[in-house]
Short mmCIF file of C-alpha atoms in Angstrom, two decimals:
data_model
loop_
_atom_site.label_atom_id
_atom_site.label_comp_id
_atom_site.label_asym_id
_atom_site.label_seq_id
_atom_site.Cartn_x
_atom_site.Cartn_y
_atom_site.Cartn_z
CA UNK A 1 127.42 -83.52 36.57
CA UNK A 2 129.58 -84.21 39.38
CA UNK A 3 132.59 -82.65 40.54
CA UNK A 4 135.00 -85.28 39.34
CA UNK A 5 133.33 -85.95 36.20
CA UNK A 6 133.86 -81.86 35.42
CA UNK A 7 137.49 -81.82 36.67
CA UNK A 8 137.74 -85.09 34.17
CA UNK A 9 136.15 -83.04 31.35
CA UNK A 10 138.57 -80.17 32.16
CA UNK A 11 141.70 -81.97 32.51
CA UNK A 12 140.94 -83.77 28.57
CA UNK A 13 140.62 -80.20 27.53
CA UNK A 14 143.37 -78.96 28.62
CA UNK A 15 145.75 -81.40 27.20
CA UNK A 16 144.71 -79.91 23.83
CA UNK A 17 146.14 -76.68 24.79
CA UNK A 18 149.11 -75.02 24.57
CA UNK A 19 151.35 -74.08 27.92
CA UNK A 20 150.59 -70.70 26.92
CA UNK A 21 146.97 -71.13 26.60
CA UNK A 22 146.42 -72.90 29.56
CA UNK A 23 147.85 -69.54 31.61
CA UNK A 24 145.97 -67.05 30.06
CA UNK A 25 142.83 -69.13 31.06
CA UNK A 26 143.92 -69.84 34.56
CA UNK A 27 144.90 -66.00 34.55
CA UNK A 28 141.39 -65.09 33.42
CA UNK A 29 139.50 -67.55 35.35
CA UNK A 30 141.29 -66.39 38.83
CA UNK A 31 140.82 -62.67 37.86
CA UNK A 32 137.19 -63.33 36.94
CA UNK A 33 135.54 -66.08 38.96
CA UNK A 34 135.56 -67.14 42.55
CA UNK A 35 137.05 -70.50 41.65
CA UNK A 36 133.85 -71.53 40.20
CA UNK A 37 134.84 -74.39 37.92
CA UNK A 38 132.13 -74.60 35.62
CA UNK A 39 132.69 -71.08 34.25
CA UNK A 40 136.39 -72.53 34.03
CA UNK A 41 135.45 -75.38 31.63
CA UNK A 42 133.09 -72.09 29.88
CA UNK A 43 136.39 -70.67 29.34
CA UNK A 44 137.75 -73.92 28.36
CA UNK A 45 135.28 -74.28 25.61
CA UNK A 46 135.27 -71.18 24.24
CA UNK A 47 139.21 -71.28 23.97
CA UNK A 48 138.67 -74.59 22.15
CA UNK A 49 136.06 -73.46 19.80
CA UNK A 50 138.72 -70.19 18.84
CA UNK A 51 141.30 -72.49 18.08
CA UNK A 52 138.89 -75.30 15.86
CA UNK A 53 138.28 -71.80 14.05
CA UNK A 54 141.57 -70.44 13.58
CA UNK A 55 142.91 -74.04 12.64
CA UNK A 56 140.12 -74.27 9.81
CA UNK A 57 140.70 -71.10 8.62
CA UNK A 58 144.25 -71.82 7.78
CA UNK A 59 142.96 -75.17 6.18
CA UNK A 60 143.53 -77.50 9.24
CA UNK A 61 141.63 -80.42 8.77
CA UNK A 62 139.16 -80.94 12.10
CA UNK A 63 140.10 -84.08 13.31
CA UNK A 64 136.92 -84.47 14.90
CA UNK A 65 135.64 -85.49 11.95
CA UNK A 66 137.10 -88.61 11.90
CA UNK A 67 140.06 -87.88 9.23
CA UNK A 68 142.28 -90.80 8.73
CA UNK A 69 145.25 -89.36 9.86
CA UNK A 70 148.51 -90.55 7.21
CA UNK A 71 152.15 -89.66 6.74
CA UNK A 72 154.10 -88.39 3.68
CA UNK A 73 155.05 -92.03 3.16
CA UNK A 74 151.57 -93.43 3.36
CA UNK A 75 149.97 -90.63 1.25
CA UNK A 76 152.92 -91.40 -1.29
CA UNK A 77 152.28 -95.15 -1.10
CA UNK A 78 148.37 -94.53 -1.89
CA UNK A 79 148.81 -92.21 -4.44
CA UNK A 80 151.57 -94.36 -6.63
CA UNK A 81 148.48 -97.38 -5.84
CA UNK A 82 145.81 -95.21 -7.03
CA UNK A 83 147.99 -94.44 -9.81
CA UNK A 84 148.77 -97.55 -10.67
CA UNK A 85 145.11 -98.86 -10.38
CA UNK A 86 144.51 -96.01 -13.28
CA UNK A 87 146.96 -97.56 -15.59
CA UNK A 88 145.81 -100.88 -14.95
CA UNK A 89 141.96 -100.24 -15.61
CA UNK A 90 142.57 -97.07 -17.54
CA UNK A 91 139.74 -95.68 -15.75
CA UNK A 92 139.12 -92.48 -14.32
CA UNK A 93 136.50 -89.64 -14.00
CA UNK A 94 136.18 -86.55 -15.81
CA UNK A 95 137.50 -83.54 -14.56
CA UNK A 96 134.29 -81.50 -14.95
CA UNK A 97 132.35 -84.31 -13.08
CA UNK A 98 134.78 -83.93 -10.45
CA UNK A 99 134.62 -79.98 -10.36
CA UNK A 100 130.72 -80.52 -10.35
CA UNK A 101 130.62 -82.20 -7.17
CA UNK A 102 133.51 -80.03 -5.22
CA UNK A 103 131.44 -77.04 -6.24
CA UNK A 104 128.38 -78.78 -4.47
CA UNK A 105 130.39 -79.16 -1.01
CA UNK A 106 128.87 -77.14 1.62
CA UNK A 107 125.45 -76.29 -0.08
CA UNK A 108 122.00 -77.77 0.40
CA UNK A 109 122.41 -79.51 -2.90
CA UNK A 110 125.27 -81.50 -2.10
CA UNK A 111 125.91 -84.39 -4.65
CA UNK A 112 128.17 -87.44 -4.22
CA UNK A 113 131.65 -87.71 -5.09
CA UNK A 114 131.71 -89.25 -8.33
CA UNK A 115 133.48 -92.62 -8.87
#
């Protein structure tokens, strides 16, 4: 990798981070290093893989995983649609179908969401 593609790499990184984050690595990384920039983007990562954590454990959805991203208004609007689609069809699937397949989320048996 060359040296501008790494500063490149660094630079998108660091826009994720806070003002406050971005010190304690520089801190770290002049305390620690000889200005060696690839253990910079190390620290980088690893500061970025923290924070993915502590957002998900809070229940932060990763964005990485290509969430549509909606307002209040927009979830409001699809939820008085889906709504209305329900009394229009009268259609819908049972709750223990539903329960069924969330309880399958995250194990090797995984089924599909049930429509």
């Amino acid at each position: 990798m060359t040296a501008n593609n790494l500063r490149q790499k660094i630079l998108e990184r660091l826009e994720l981070l806070s003002g406050e984050q971005v010190k304690n690595l520089l801190r770290k990384w002049l305390v620690n290093s000889s200005g060696n920039l690839e253990y910079f983007e190390e620290l980088l990562i690893n500061e970025s893989d923290k924070k993915t954590e502590e957002l998900l454990d809070y229940g932060e959805i990763d964005s990485t995983l290509n969430f549509i991203s909606l307002t209040e208004e927009e979830m409001v609007q699809q939820s008085k649609l889906a709504l209305e689609d329900y009394r229009r069809q009268g259609f819908s699937v049972a709750h223990s179908r539903v329960r069924e397949w969330a309880d399958s989320l995250g194990t090797d048996a995984e089924k599909p969401c049930p429509r």
